[in-house]
Amino acid sequence: MIKLIKIDDDSRVPKYKQIVDSILYNISNGNLKINQKIPSINSFSEEFYISRDTVEKAYSILKERKIISSIRGKGYYITRTKLESKVNILFLFNKLSSYKMKTYSAFIDTLGANAHTDLHIYHCDETLFLNLLDKFEGAYDYYVITTHFKSEELKHQSYTDDVVKAIRKIPKEKLIIMDNIKIGMQDEIISIYQDFENDIYNALKEGLAKIAKYEKLILVYPEKAVYPYPRRILHGFKKFCIEHEINFEVLDQVYDDMILKKGDLFITIEESDLVNLVKQVRDKEYILGQDIGIISYNDTPLKELLGITVISTDFNVMGETAARMILNKEKGQVKVPFNFIDRNSI
């Protein structure tokens, strides 16, 4: 096996990438068979005079792509030899949610059998995000990335200097930034994005006729959250209220035993606040959509089932657009539709 591997010391291609490519090449031409044992990390390192970390990184990439596997006490083995000429994609999400998964499902469905996609969640954690990018550097044909992070104060950050530095290592033609255009390099890359400030402003403006019948508009915006939200949502809300002379208030959460008054219209962002608010409206025997109004941020099947009015990005379009751009090798920036969807709760 060692004789099959080619490492070029003069090449500018990182050595871990040369290891990956060489093993894949030998699988594709039949030199390596399924269940065939490959050298240990130590053996590989000693034979080619390269660091263990370099070999370990290459093996880690191959394991993630399920090309090889390790058996404790025995070593590494080839586990997959069918290497169809698929596009390999790394998909980095900041969190799991029903609407994020709607985007991912639309992405996968649109790609069909033409691609293999690995999904990883970094939980708005900058360190985890940077580690994942470092681990998978050079391992994929495309990198689809959302950029939402939390500061030490649990507030939203679109990016940091380290994040931009890491992302710049990805070739522009392989990079798709999804969901967030505020990355500091928007003129150079493919992006499918939301415009958080203007999205909420324009959606509320679309529903102005119904909103205007309420006496007070209340946004429930979590100031600190495990998965913080862009403050541009807050800015767009305030801009709408001020320009249309609407009495408004911003709350951090829906409190237990909230003081509710007829004529209140709430906009909730988190699911827990929506559930708590609906329960209190029912417990106090107010009529939803008449006495008290509710608009929820980001649509889900459950909100549609319950008849909750929403302002929402079209997450299907987001996923479909990203996939189409990859399949058709398109370039550019696409603003995703954001809609006011009128139901029975206002």
Coordinates of C-alpha atoms in Angstrom, one line a residue:
M1 CA 0.0 0.0 0.0
I2 CA 2.8 2.4 0.9
K3 CA 4.1 2.1 -2.7
L4 CA 0.8 3.3 -4.0
I5 CA 0.8 6.5 -2.1
K6 CA 2.4 9.6 -3.8
I7 CA 3.5 12.5 -1.7
D8 CA 5.2 15.4 -3.6
D9 CA 7.4 17.5 -1.3
D10 CA 7.6 20.3 -3.9
S11 CA 3.8 20.6 -4.3
R12 CA 1.9 23.5 -2.8
V13 CA -1.0 21.2 -2.0
P14 CA -1.1 20.4 1.7
K15 CA 0.3 17.0 2.5
Y16 CA -2.9 15.8 4.3
K17 CA -4.8 16.7 1.1
Q18 CA -2.3 14.7 -1.0
I19 CA -2.8 11.7 1.3
V20 CA -6.6 11.9 0.9
D21 CA -6.4 12.4 -2.9
S22 CA -3.9 9.6 -3.3
I23 CA -6.0 7.1 -1.4
L24 CA -9.2 8.1 -3.3
Y25 CA -7.3 7.8 -6.6
N26 CA -6.2 4.2 -5.7
I27 CA -9.7 3.3 -4.7
S28 CA -11.1 4.6 -8.0
N29 CA -8.7 2.7 -10.1
G30 CA -9.1 -0.6 -8.2
N31 CA -5.8 -0.7 -6.4
L32 CA -7.4 -0.6 -3.0
K33 CA -10.3 -3.0 -2.2
I34 CA -13.0 -2.9 0.4
N35 CA -11.9 -4.2 3.8
Q36 CA -8.2 -3.8 2.8
K37 CA -6.1 -2.7 5.7
I38 CA -4.1 0.5 5.3
P39 CA -1.1 1.7 7.3
S40 CA -1.3 3.0 10.8
I41 CA -0.9 6.7 11.5
N42 CA 2.6 6.0 12.9
S43 CA 3.7 3.8 10.0
F44 CA 2.5 6.4 7.5
S45 CA 4.2 9.2 9.4
E46 CA 7.5 7.3 9.6
E47 CA 7.5 6.1 6.0
F48 CA 7.0 9.6 4.5
Y49 CA 8.7 11.7 7.2
I50 CA 5.6 13.7 7.9
S51 CA 4.0 14.6 11.2
R52 CA 1.4 12.3 12.9
D53 CA -1.0 15.3 13.0
T54 CA -0.9 15.5 9.2
V55 CA -1.7 11.8 8.7
E56 CA -4.3 12.0 11.5
K57 CA -6.0 14.9 9.7
A58 CA -6.1 13.0 6.4
Y59 CA -7.5 9.9 8.1
S60 CA -10.1 11.9 9.9
I61 CA -11.3 13.4 6.7
L62 CA -11.5 9.9 5.1
K63 CA -13.4 8.6 8.2
E64 CA -15.9 11.5 8.0
R65 CA -16.6 10.7 4.4
K66 CA -16.9 7.0 5.4
I67 CA -14.1 5.9 3.1
I68 CA -12.2 4.3 5.9
S69 CA -13.0 3.1 9.4
S70 CA -10.9 2.1 12.4
I71 CA -11.2 -1.0 14.5
R72 CA -9.9 -0.7 18.0
G73 CA -6.6 -2.7 18.4
K74 CA -6.5 -3.7 14.7
G75 CA -6.1 -0.6 12.6
Y76 CA -7.6 1.2 9.7
Y77 CA -9.6 -0.4 6.8
I78 CA -11.2 0.6 3.5
T79 CA -15.0 0.6 4.0
R80 CA -16.3 2.2 0.8
T81 CA -15.0 1.8 -2.7
K82 CA -18.0 3.2 -4.7
L83 CA -16.7 6.7 -5.3
E84 CA -19.2 8.0 -7.8
S85 CA -18.3 11.4 -9.3
K86 CA -20.5 13.2 -6.9
V87 CA -20.1 16.7 -5.6
N88 CA -19.0 16.6 -1.9
I89 CA -20.4 19.3 0.2
L90 CA -19.9 20.4 3.8
F91 CA -22.9 22.1 5.3
L92 CA -22.3 24.1 8.5
F93 CA -25.4 25.2 10.4
N94 CA -25.3 27.4 13.6
K95 CA -28.2 25.5 15.1
L96 CA -30.8 22.8 14.6
S97 CA -34.4 24.1 14.3
S98 CA -37.5 23.1 12.3
Y99 CA -37.0 26.0 9.8
K100 CA -33.3 25.3 9.5
M101 CA -34.0 21.7 8.7
K102 CA -36.6 22.8 6.1
T103 CA -33.8 24.6 4.4
Y104 CA -31.5 21.6 4.6
S105 CA -34.2 19.2 3.3
A106 CA -34.9 21.5 0.3
F107 CA -31.2 21.7 -0.3
I108 CA -30.8 17.9 -0.3
D109 CA -34.0 17.3 -2.4
T110 CA -32.9 19.7 -5.1
L111 CA -29.4 18.2 -5.3
G112 CA -30.9 14.7 -5.6
A113 CA -28.4 11.9 -6.3
N114 CA -25.8 14.3 -7.7
A115 CA -24.0 15.1 -4.4
H116 CA -23.0 13.9 -1.0
T117 CA -23.6 16.3 1.9
D118 CA -22.2 16.2 5.4
L119 CA -24.1 18.3 8.0
H120 CA -22.4 19.7 11.1
I121 CA -23.8 22.0 13.8
Y122 CA -21.5 24.5 15.6
H123 CA -24.1 25.9 18.0
C124 CA -23.1 29.6 17.4
D125 CA -19.8 28.7 19.0
E126 CA -16.9 30.4 17.3
T127 CA -14.3 28.0 18.5
L128 CA -16.2 25.0 17.3
F129 CA -16.8 26.6 14.0
L130 CA -13.1 27.4 13.5
N131 CA -12.1 23.9 14.5
L132 CA -14.6 22.4 12.0
L133 CA -13.2 24.6 9.1
D134 CA -9.7 23.7 10.1
K135 CA -10.5 20.0 10.3
F136 CA -12.2 19.9 6.9
E137 CA -9.9 22.3 5.0
G138 CA -9.6 21.2 1.4
A139 CA -11.8 18.1 1.9
Y140 CA -14.9 19.3 0.0
D141 CA -15.9 20.6 -3.3
Y142 CA -18.3 23.2 -1.7
Y143 CA -18.7 24.7 1.7
V144 CA -22.2 26.0 2.6
I145 CA -22.0 28.1 5.7
T146 CA -24.3 30.1 7.9
T147 CA -22.6 32.7 10.0
H148 CA -24.3 33.4 13.4
F149 CA -22.2 33.5 16.6
K150 CA -22.6 34.5 20.2
S151 CA -20.4 36.8 22.2
E152 CA -19.4 36.2 25.8
E153 CA -22.4 38.3 26.7
L154 CA -24.6 35.9 24.7
K155 CA -25.3 38.6 22.1
H156 CA -25.4 38.0 18.3
Q157 CA -22.3 38.4 16.1
S158 CA -22.4 38.0 12.4
Y159 CA -18.6 37.4 12.3
T160 CA -15.3 38.0 14.0
D161 CA -11.9 38.7 12.5
D162 CA -10.9 35.1 13.1
V163 CA -14.0 33.9 11.4
V164 CA -13.4 36.0 8.3
K165 CA -9.8 34.9 8.2
A166 CA -10.8 31.2 8.3
I167 CA -13.4 31.7 5.7
R168 CA -11.0 33.4 3.3
K169 CA -8.9 30.3 3.2
I170 CA -11.8 28.6 1.3
P171 CA -11.5 29.3 -2.5
K172 CA -14.2 31.7 -3.5
E173 CA -15.7 29.4 -6.1
K174 CA -16.3 26.8 -3.4
L175 CA -17.9 29.0 -0.9
I176 CA -21.6 29.8 -0.3
I177 CA -22.6 32.0 2.6
M178 CA -26.2 31.3 3.5
D179 CA -28.6 33.3 5.6
N180 CA -26.4 36.2 6.5
I181 CA -24.7 38.8 4.2
K182 CA -23.0 40.7 7.0
I183 CA -19.7 38.9 6.8
G184 CA -17.4 41.7 5.7
M185 CA -16.7 40.1 2.3
Q186 CA -20.0 40.2 0.5
D187 CA -18.7 41.6 -2.7
E188 CA -16.5 38.6 -3.3
I189 CA -18.6 35.5 -2.6
I190 CA -21.8 33.6 -3.5
S191 CA -24.5 34.4 -0.9
I192 CA -28.1 33.5 -0.3
Y193 CA -29.2 35.8 2.4
Q194 CA -31.8 37.4 4.6
D195 CA -31.8 41.2 5.1
F196 CA -33.0 41.1 8.7
E197 CA -33.7 44.8 9.3
N198 CA -35.5 45.5 6.1
D199 CA -37.2 42.1 6.0
I200 CA -39.2 42.6 9.2
Y201 CA -39.8 46.3 8.3
N202 CA -41.3 45.4 4.9
A203 CA -43.3 42.4 6.2
L204 CA -44.9 44.5 9.0
K205 CA -45.6 47.2 6.5
E206 CA -47.4 44.6 4.3
G207 CA -49.6 43.7 7.3
L208 CA -50.1 47.4 8.4
A209 CA -53.9 47.4 7.7
K210 CA -54.5 44.6 10.3
I211 CA -51.7 45.7 12.7
A212 CA -53.1 49.3 12.9
K213 CA -56.3 48.1 14.7
Y214 CA -54.2 47.2 17.8
E215 CA -53.3 49.8 20.4
K216 CA -49.8 48.5 21.2
L217 CA -47.2 46.4 19.3
I218 CA -44.9 44.4 21.5
L219 CA -41.8 42.6 20.3
V220 CA -40.5 39.8 22.4
Y221 CA -36.8 39.9 21.6
P222 CA -34.4 37.8 23.7
E223 CA -31.5 40.0 24.7
K224 CA -29.5 37.0 25.8
A225 CA -30.0 33.5 24.3
V226 CA -28.1 30.3 23.7
Y227 CA -28.7 31.0 20.0
P228 CA -28.9 34.8 19.8
Y229 CA -30.8 36.7 17.1
P230 CA -29.5 39.5 14.9
R231 CA -30.1 42.9 16.5
R232 CA -31.1 44.1 13.0
I233 CA -34.5 42.4 13.7
L234 CA -34.9 44.8 16.6
H235 CA -33.8 47.8 14.5
G236 CA -36.2 47.0 11.7
F237 CA -39.1 46.7 14.2
K238 CA -38.4 50.0 15.8
K239 CA -38.0 51.7 12.4
F240 CA -41.5 50.4 11.4
C241 CA -43.2 51.5 14.6
I242 CA -41.6 55.0 14.6
E243 CA -42.3 55.7 11.0
H244 CA -46.0 54.6 11.3
E245 CA -46.4 56.2 14.8
I246 CA -47.3 53.0 16.5
N247 CA -47.1 52.6 20.2
F248 CA -44.6 49.9 20.9
E249 CA -42.6 48.1 23.6
V250 CA -39.7 45.6 23.5
L251 CA -39.7 42.7 26.1
D252 CA -36.9 40.2 26.8
Q253 CA -39.4 37.3 27.2
V254 CA -43.0 36.4 27.8
Y255 CA -43.2 36.4 31.6
D256 CA -45.4 34.1 33.6
D257 CA -48.6 36.0 34.6
M258 CA -48.0 38.6 31.9
I259 CA -50.2 41.7 32.2
L260 CA -52.3 41.4 29.0
K261 CA -54.6 44.1 27.8
K262 CA -57.1 44.1 25.0
G263 CA -55.5 45.7 22.0
D264 CA -52.1 44.2 22.5
L265 CA -50.4 42.7 19.5
F266 CA -47.3 40.5 20.2
I267 CA -44.5 39.5 17.9
T268 CA -42.7 36.5 19.3
I269 CA -39.4 35.0 18.1
E270 CA -38.7 32.0 20.3
E271 CA -41.1 29.0 20.3
S272 CA -41.2 28.9 24.1
D273 CA -42.4 32.5 24.2
L274 CA -45.1 31.7 21.6
V275 CA -46.4 28.7 23.6
N276 CA -46.4 30.6 26.9
L277 CA -48.2 33.5 25.4
V278 CA -50.9 31.4 23.7
K279 CA -51.5 29.5 26.9
Q280 CA -51.9 32.8 28.9
V281 CA -54.3 34.2 26.3
R282 CA -56.5 31.1 26.6
D283 CA -56.3 30.9 30.4
K284 CA -57.4 34.6 30.7
E285 CA -60.2 33.8 28.2
Y286 CA -59.2 36.5 25.6
I287 CA -60.1 35.8 22.0
L288 CA -57.0 35.4 19.9
G289 CA -57.1 37.5 16.8
Q290 CA -59.7 39.9 18.3
D291 CA -58.7 40.9 21.9
I292 CA -55.1 39.9 21.6
G293 CA -53.0 39.5 18.5
I294 CA -49.9 37.3 17.9
I295 CA -47.4 37.3 15.0
S296 CA -44.6 34.8 15.1
Y297 CA -41.2 35.1 13.5
N298 CA -40.3 32.2 11.1
D299 CA -42.9 29.8 9.9
T300 CA -43.2 26.1 10.9
P301 CA -45.8 23.4 10.1
L302 CA -47.1 23.7 13.6
K303 CA -47.8 27.4 13.4
E304 CA -49.6 26.8 10.1
L305 CA -51.7 24.1 11.8
L306 CA -52.5 26.4 14.7
G307 CA -53.4 29.3 12.5
I308 CA -50.6 31.6 13.8
T309 CA -49.8 34.6 11.6
V310 CA -46.1 34.8 10.7
I311 CA -43.5 36.9 9.2
S312 CA -41.0 34.5 7.7
T313 CA -38.2 33.8 5.3
D314 CA -39.0 31.2 2.6
F315 CA -36.7 28.6 3.9
N316 CA -37.5 26.2 1.0
V317 CA -36.3 28.8 -1.5
M318 CA -33.2 29.3 0.5
G319 CA -32.2 25.6 0.3
E320 CA -33.3 25.2 -3.3
T321 CA -31.4 28.3 -4.4
A322 CA -28.1 27.1 -2.8
A323 CA -28.4 23.7 -4.4
R324 CA -29.3 25.1 -7.8
M325 CA -26.3 27.5 -7.7
I326 CA -24.0 24.5 -7.0
L327 CA -25.5 22.3 -9.7
N328 CA -25.5 25.0 -12.3
K329 CA -22.2 26.5 -11.2
E330 CA -23.9 29.9 -10.8
K331 CA -22.4 33.0 -9.1
G332 CA -23.8 36.0 -7.4
Q333 CA -26.0 37.1 -4.5
V334 CA -29.7 36.2 -4.0
K335 CA -32.0 37.8 -1.5
V336 CA -34.4 35.3 -0.1
P337 CA -38.2 36.2 -0.1
F338 CA -39.5 37.3 3.3
N339 CA -43.3 37.2 3.7
F340 CA -46.2 38.3 5.8
I341 CA -48.5 35.3 6.0
D342 CA -51.9 36.3 7.4
R343 CA -53.7 33.6 9.4
N344 CA -56.2 33.7 12.3
S345 CA -54.1 35.2 15.1
I346 CA -54.4 38.9 14.3

